[in-house]
Amino acid sequence: MAKRTKSGFEQVAAMPWWLGILIGLIGYVAIRHGISWYLASLDNPVLSHAILL
């Protein structure tokens, strides 16, 4: 019988609590600032103007 692979959530849940919090903070910063920075850096004037509002 094949072993069941763990999902991403199960892998994070098996880590120490402080590592899960660190991964969450890194994910928050990446979503909050990284995506908007990436869209603003594009040469599309509509997207770069919408991010600045």
mmCIF file of N, CA, C and O in Angstrom:
data_model
loop_
_atom_site.group_PDB
_atom_site.id
_atom_site.type_symbol
_atom_site.label_atom_id
_atom_site.label_comp_id
_atom_site.label_asym_id
_atom_site.label_seq_id
_atom_site.Cartn_x
_atom_site.Cartn_y
_atom_site.Cartn_z
ATOM 1 N N MET A 1 0.833 -1.173 0.000
ATOM 2 C CA MET A 1 0.000 0.000 0.000
ATOM 3 C C MET A 1 0.884 1.244 0.000
ATOM 4 O O MET A 1 1.857 1.323 0.739
ATOM 5 N N ALA A 2 0.548 2.218 -0.824
ATOM 6 C CA ALA A 2 1.360 3.431 -0.955
ATOM 7 C C ALA A 2 1.145 4.347 0.239
ATOM 8 O O ALA A 2 0.060 4.407 0.816
ATOM 9 N N LYS A 3 2.207 5.089 0.588
ATOM 10 C CA LYS A 3 2.095 6.059 1.670
ATOM 11 C C LYS A 3 1.347 7.293 1.191
ATOM 12 O O LYS A 3 1.490 7.711 0.060
ATOM 13 N N ARG A 4 0.556 7.831 2.088
ATOM 14 C CA ARG A 4 -0.179 9.057 1.770
ATOM 15 C C ARG A 4 0.754 10.242 1.985
ATOM 16 O O ARG A 4 1.395 10.364 3.018
ATOM 17 N N THR A 5 0.813 11.126 1.003
ATOM 18 C CA THR A 5 1.667 12.302 1.153
ATOM 19 C C THR A 5 0.928 13.372 1.951
ATOM 20 O O THR A 5 -0.293 13.509 1.860
ATOM 21 N N LYS A 6 1.687 14.120 2.724
ATOM 22 C CA LYS A 6 1.101 15.179 3.538
ATOM 23 C C LYS A 6 0.866 16.422 2.686
ATOM 24 O O LYS A 6 1.647 16.740 1.811
ATOM 25 N N SER A 7 -0.222 17.102 2.994
ATOM 26 C CA SER A 7 -0.496 18.363 2.298
ATOM 27 C C SER A 7 0.409 19.446 2.896
ATOM 28 O O SER A 7 1.080 19.239 3.902
ATOM 29 N N GLY A 8 0.407 20.600 2.260
ATOM 30 C CA GLY A 8 1.234 21.710 2.749
ATOM 31 C C GLY A 8 0.836 22.136 4.148
ATOM 32 O O GLY A 8 1.682 22.436 4.992
ATOM 33 N N PHE A 9 -0.480 22.170 4.424
ATOM 34 C CA PHE A 9 -0.944 22.554 5.749
ATOM 35 C C PHE A 9 -0.497 21.554 6.809
ATOM 36 O O PHE A 9 -0.096 21.933 7.908
ATOM 37 N N GLU A 10 -0.556 20.277 6.491
ATOM 38 C CA GLU A 10 -0.127 19.244 7.440
ATOM 39 C C GLU A 10 1.373 19.321 7.714
ATOM 40 O O GLU A 10 1.815 19.085 8.838
ATOM 41 N N GLN A 11 2.140 19.671 6.699
ATOM 42 C CA GLN A 11 3.581 19.809 6.896
ATOM 43 C C GLN A 11 3.902 20.988 7.804
ATOM 44 O O GLN A 11 4.763 20.897 8.668
ATOM 45 N N VAL A 12 3.213 22.118 7.609
ATOM 46 C CA VAL A 12 3.439 23.281 8.463
ATOM 47 C C VAL A 12 2.963 22.995 9.882
ATOM 48 O O VAL A 12 3.599 23.395 10.859
ATOM 49 N N ALA A 13 1.860 22.276 10.028
ATOM 50 C CA ALA A 13 1.330 21.952 11.352
ATOM 51 C C ALA A 13 2.270 21.023 12.125
ATOM 52 O O ALA A 13 2.290 21.047 13.360
ATOM 53 N N ALA A 14 3.076 20.238 11.418
ATOM 54 C CA ALA A 14 4.000 19.326 12.082
ATOM 55 C C ALA A 14 5.287 20.036 12.520
ATOM 56 O O ALA A 14 6.054 19.481 13.304
ATOM 57 N N MET A 15 5.514 21.257 12.049
ATOM 58 C CA MET A 15 6.719 22.015 12.412
ATOM 59 C C MET A 15 6.548 22.633 13.795
ATOM 60 O O MET A 15 5.435 22.708 14.318
ATOM 61 N N PRO A 16 7.643 23.102 14.392
ATOM 62 C CA PRO A 16 7.516 23.834 15.667
ATOM 63 C C PRO A 16 6.644 25.077 15.485
ATOM 64 O O PRO A 16 6.583 25.660 14.395
ATOM 65 N N TRP A 17 5.977 25.509 16.560
ATOM 66 C CA TRP A 17 5.020 26.613 16.476
ATOM 67 C C TRP A 17 5.660 27.900 15.986
ATOM 68 O O TRP A 17 5.064 28.658 15.228
ATOM 69 N N TRP A 18 6.878 28.175 16.387
ATOM 70 C CA TRP A 18 7.525 29.432 16.007
ATOM 71 C C TRP A 18 7.840 29.466 14.512
ATOM 72 O O TRP A 18 7.830 30.522 13.885
ATOM 73 N N LEU A 19 8.102 28.302 13.939
ATOM 74 C CA LEU A 19 8.379 28.237 12.505
ATOM 75 C C LEU A 19 7.103 28.474 11.693
ATOM 76 O O LEU A 19 7.140 29.127 10.648
ATOM 77 N N GLY A 20 5.978 27.992 12.190
ATOM 78 C CA GLY A 20 4.705 28.254 11.535
ATOM 79 C C GLY A 20 4.350 29.732 11.550
ATOM 80 O O GLY A 20 3.862 30.279 10.557
ATOM 81 N N ILE A 21 4.627 30.406 12.672
ATOM 82 C CA ILE A 21 4.379 31.842 12.762
ATOM 83 C C ILE A 21 5.301 32.600 11.816
ATOM 84 O O ILE A 21 4.882 33.541 11.135
ATOM 85 N N LEU A 22 6.553 32.195 11.730
ATOM 86 C CA LEU A 22 7.506 32.838 10.825
ATOM 87 C C LEU A 22 7.077 32.677 9.369
ATOM 88 O O LEU A 22 7.117 33.637 8.583
ATOM 89 N N ILE A 23 6.629 31.506 9.000
ATOM 90 C CA ILE A 23 6.150 31.275 7.632
ATOM 91 C C ILE A 23 4.917 32.136 7.357
ATOM 92 O O ILE A 23 4.776 32.708 6.268
ATOM 93 N N GLY A 24 4.052 32.262 8.339
ATOM 94 C CA GLY A 24 2.875 33.113 8.181
ATOM 95 C C GLY A 24 3.229 34.576 7.998
ATOM 96 O O GLY A 24 2.641 35.268 7.163
ATOM 97 N N LEU A 25 4.191 35.064 8.766
ATOM 98 C CA LEU A 25 4.620 36.460 8.628
ATOM 99 C C LEU A 25 5.273 36.728 7.281
ATOM 100 O O LEU A 25 5.026 37.758 6.651
ATOM 101 N N ILE A 26 6.088 35.791 6.831
ATOM 102 C CA ILE A 26 6.728 35.939 5.515
ATOM 103 C C ILE A 26 5.661 35.934 4.419
ATOM 104 O O ILE A 26 5.722 36.731 3.478
ATOM 105 N N GLY A 27 4.675 35.074 4.547
ATOM 106 C CA GLY A 27 3.590 35.038 3.569
ATOM 107 C C GLY A 27 2.782 36.322 3.571
ATOM 108 O O GLY A 27 2.410 36.839 2.513
ATOM 109 N N TYR A 28 2.525 36.884 4.747
ATOM 110 C CA TYR A 28 1.786 38.143 4.845
ATOM 111 C C TYR A 28 2.541 39.275 4.159
ATOM 112 O O TYR A 28 1.964 40.041 3.376
ATOM 113 N N VAL A 29 3.830 39.392 4.444
ATOM 114 C CA VAL A 29 4.633 40.458 3.842
ATOM 115 C C VAL A 29 4.711 40.278 2.329
ATOM 116 O O VAL A 29 4.622 41.251 1.574
ATOM 117 N N ALA A 30 4.837 39.041 1.873
ATOM 118 C CA ALA A 30 4.905 38.786 0.436
ATOM 119 C C ALA A 30 3.607 39.175 -0.254
ATOM 120 O O ALA A 30 3.620 39.778 -1.328
ATOM 121 N N ILE A 31 2.476 38.875 0.359
ATOM 122 C CA ILE A 31 1.195 39.212 -0.246
ATOM 123 C C ILE A 31 0.920 40.712 -0.130
ATOM 124 O O ILE A 31 0.491 41.354 -1.083
ATOM 125 N N ARG A 32 1.188 41.286 1.027
ATOM 126 C CA ARG A 32 0.856 42.700 1.265
ATOM 127 C C ARG A 32 1.731 43.645 0.445
ATOM 128 O O ARG A 32 1.251 44.622 -0.103
ATOM 129 N N HIS A 33 3.031 43.378 0.389
ATOM 130 C CA HIS A 33 3.951 44.312 -0.252
ATOM 131 C C HIS A 33 4.552 43.773 -1.550
ATOM 132 O O HIS A 33 4.817 44.547 -2.464
ATOM 133 N N GLY A 34 4.793 42.511 -1.637
ATOM 134 C CA GLY A 34 5.453 41.946 -2.803
ATOM 135 C C GLY A 34 4.627 41.994 -4.065
ATOM 136 O O GLY A 34 5.118 42.365 -5.127
ATOM 137 N N ILE A 35 3.351 41.646 -3.957
ATOM 138 C CA ILE A 35 2.500 41.633 -5.143
ATOM 139 C C ILE A 35 2.263 43.055 -5.641
ATOM 140 O O ILE A 35 2.329 43.323 -6.835
ATOM 141 N N SER A 36 1.994 43.992 -4.735
ATOM 142 C CA SER A 36 1.772 45.368 -5.173
ATOM 143 C C SER A 36 3.046 45.969 -5.761
ATOM 144 O O SER A 36 2.987 46.735 -6.730
ATOM 145 N N TRP A 37 4.190 45.641 -5.196
ATOM 146 C CA TRP A 37 5.447 46.132 -5.756
ATOM 147 C C TRP A 37 5.658 45.569 -7.164
ATOM 148 O O TRP A 37 6.074 46.293 -8.069
ATOM 149 N N TYR A 38 5.352 44.297 -7.338
ATOM 150 C CA TYR A 38 5.511 43.673 -8.650
ATOM 151 C C TYR A 38 4.581 44.309 -9.680
ATOM 152 O O TYR A 38 4.995 44.627 -10.797
ATOM 153 N N LEU A 39 3.321 44.512 -9.329
ATOM 154 C CA LEU A 39 2.381 45.111 -10.263
ATOM 155 C C LEU A 39 2.748 46.564 -10.570
ATOM 156 O O LEU A 39 2.558 47.035 -11.684
ATOM 157 N N ALA A 40 3.252 47.290 -9.596
ATOM 158 C CA ALA A 40 3.651 48.677 -9.818
ATOM 159 C C ALA A 40 4.888 48.764 -10.699
ATOM 160 O O ALA A 40 5.091 49.766 -11.392
ATOM 161 N N SER A 41 5.713 47.734 -10.691
ATOM 162 C CA SER A 41 6.935 47.766 -11.494
ATOM 163 C C SER A 41 6.678 47.428 -12.954
ATOM 164 O O SER A 41 7.550 47.621 -13.791
ATOM 165 N N LEU A 42 5.483 46.956 -13.283
ATOM 166 C CA LEU A 42 5.151 46.668 -14.674
ATOM 167 C C LEU A 42 5.007 47.977 -15.450
ATOM 168 O O LEU A 42 4.739 49.031 -14.891
ATOM 169 N N ASP A 43 5.171 47.909 -16.747
ATOM 170 C CA ASP A 43 5.075 49.097 -17.575
ATOM 171 C C ASP A 43 3.642 49.424 -17.982
ATOM 172 O O ASP A 43 3.423 50.270 -18.847
ATOM 173 N N ASN A 44 2.681 48.777 -17.383
ATOM 174 C CA ASN A 44 1.285 49.023 -17.687
ATOM 175 C C ASN A 44 0.804 50.216 -16.858
ATOM 176 O O ASN A 44 0.738 50.129 -15.636
ATOM 177 N N PRO A 45 0.436 51.354 -17.465
ATOM 178 C CA PRO A 45 0.045 52.535 -16.691
ATOM 179 C C PRO A 45 -1.249 52.335 -15.905
ATOM 180 O O PRO A 45 -1.434 52.951 -14.865
ATOM 181 N N VAL A 46 -2.132 51.472 -16.366
ATOM 182 C CA VAL A 46 -3.381 51.242 -15.647
ATOM 183 C C VAL A 46 -3.106 50.526 -14.331
ATOM 184 O O VAL A 46 -3.615 50.913 -13.281
ATOM 185 N N LEU A 47 -2.297 49.474 -14.358
ATOM 186 C CA LEU A 47 -1.993 48.726 -13.141
ATOM 187 C C LEU A 47 -1.155 49.552 -12.171
ATOM 188 O O LEU A 47 -1.393 49.543 -10.963
ATOM 189 N N SER A 48 -0.161 50.265 -12.661
ATOM 190 C CA SER A 48 0.699 51.022 -11.758
ATOM 191 C C SER A 48 -0.058 52.176 -11.125
ATOM 192 O O SER A 48 0.178 52.525 -9.977
ATOM 193 N N HIS A 49 -1.039 52.773 -11.820
ATOM 194 C CA HIS A 49 -1.843 53.842 -11.234
ATOM 195 C C HIS A 49 -2.828 53.281 -10.210
ATOM 196 O O HIS A 49 -3.064 53.904 -9.176
ATOM 197 N N ALA A 50 -3.402 52.125 -10.481
ATOM 198 C CA ALA A 50 -4.389 51.534 -9.572
ATOM 199 C C ALA A 50 -3.749 51.144 -8.259
ATOM 200 O O ALA A 50 -4.373 51.208 -7.209
ATOM 201 N N ILE A 51 -2.482 50.750 -8.259
ATOM 202 C CA ILE A 51 -1.794 50.334 -7.036
ATOM 203 C C ILE A 51 -1.517 51.544 -6.152
ATOM 204 O O ILE A 51 -1.546 51.473 -4.935
ATOM 205 N N LEU A 52 -1.267 52.691 -6.750
ATOM 206 C CA LEU A 52 -0.908 53.881 -5.986
ATOM 207 C C LEU A 52 -2.094 54.505 -5.285
ATOM 208 O O LEU A 52 -1.932 55.339 -4.408
ATOM 209 N N LEU A 53 -3.328 54.143 -5.646
ATOM 210 C CA LEU A 53 -4.515 54.730 -5.012
ATOM 211 C C LEU A 53 -4.717 54.272 -3.621
ATOM 212 O O LEU A 53 -4.392 53.414 -3.052
#
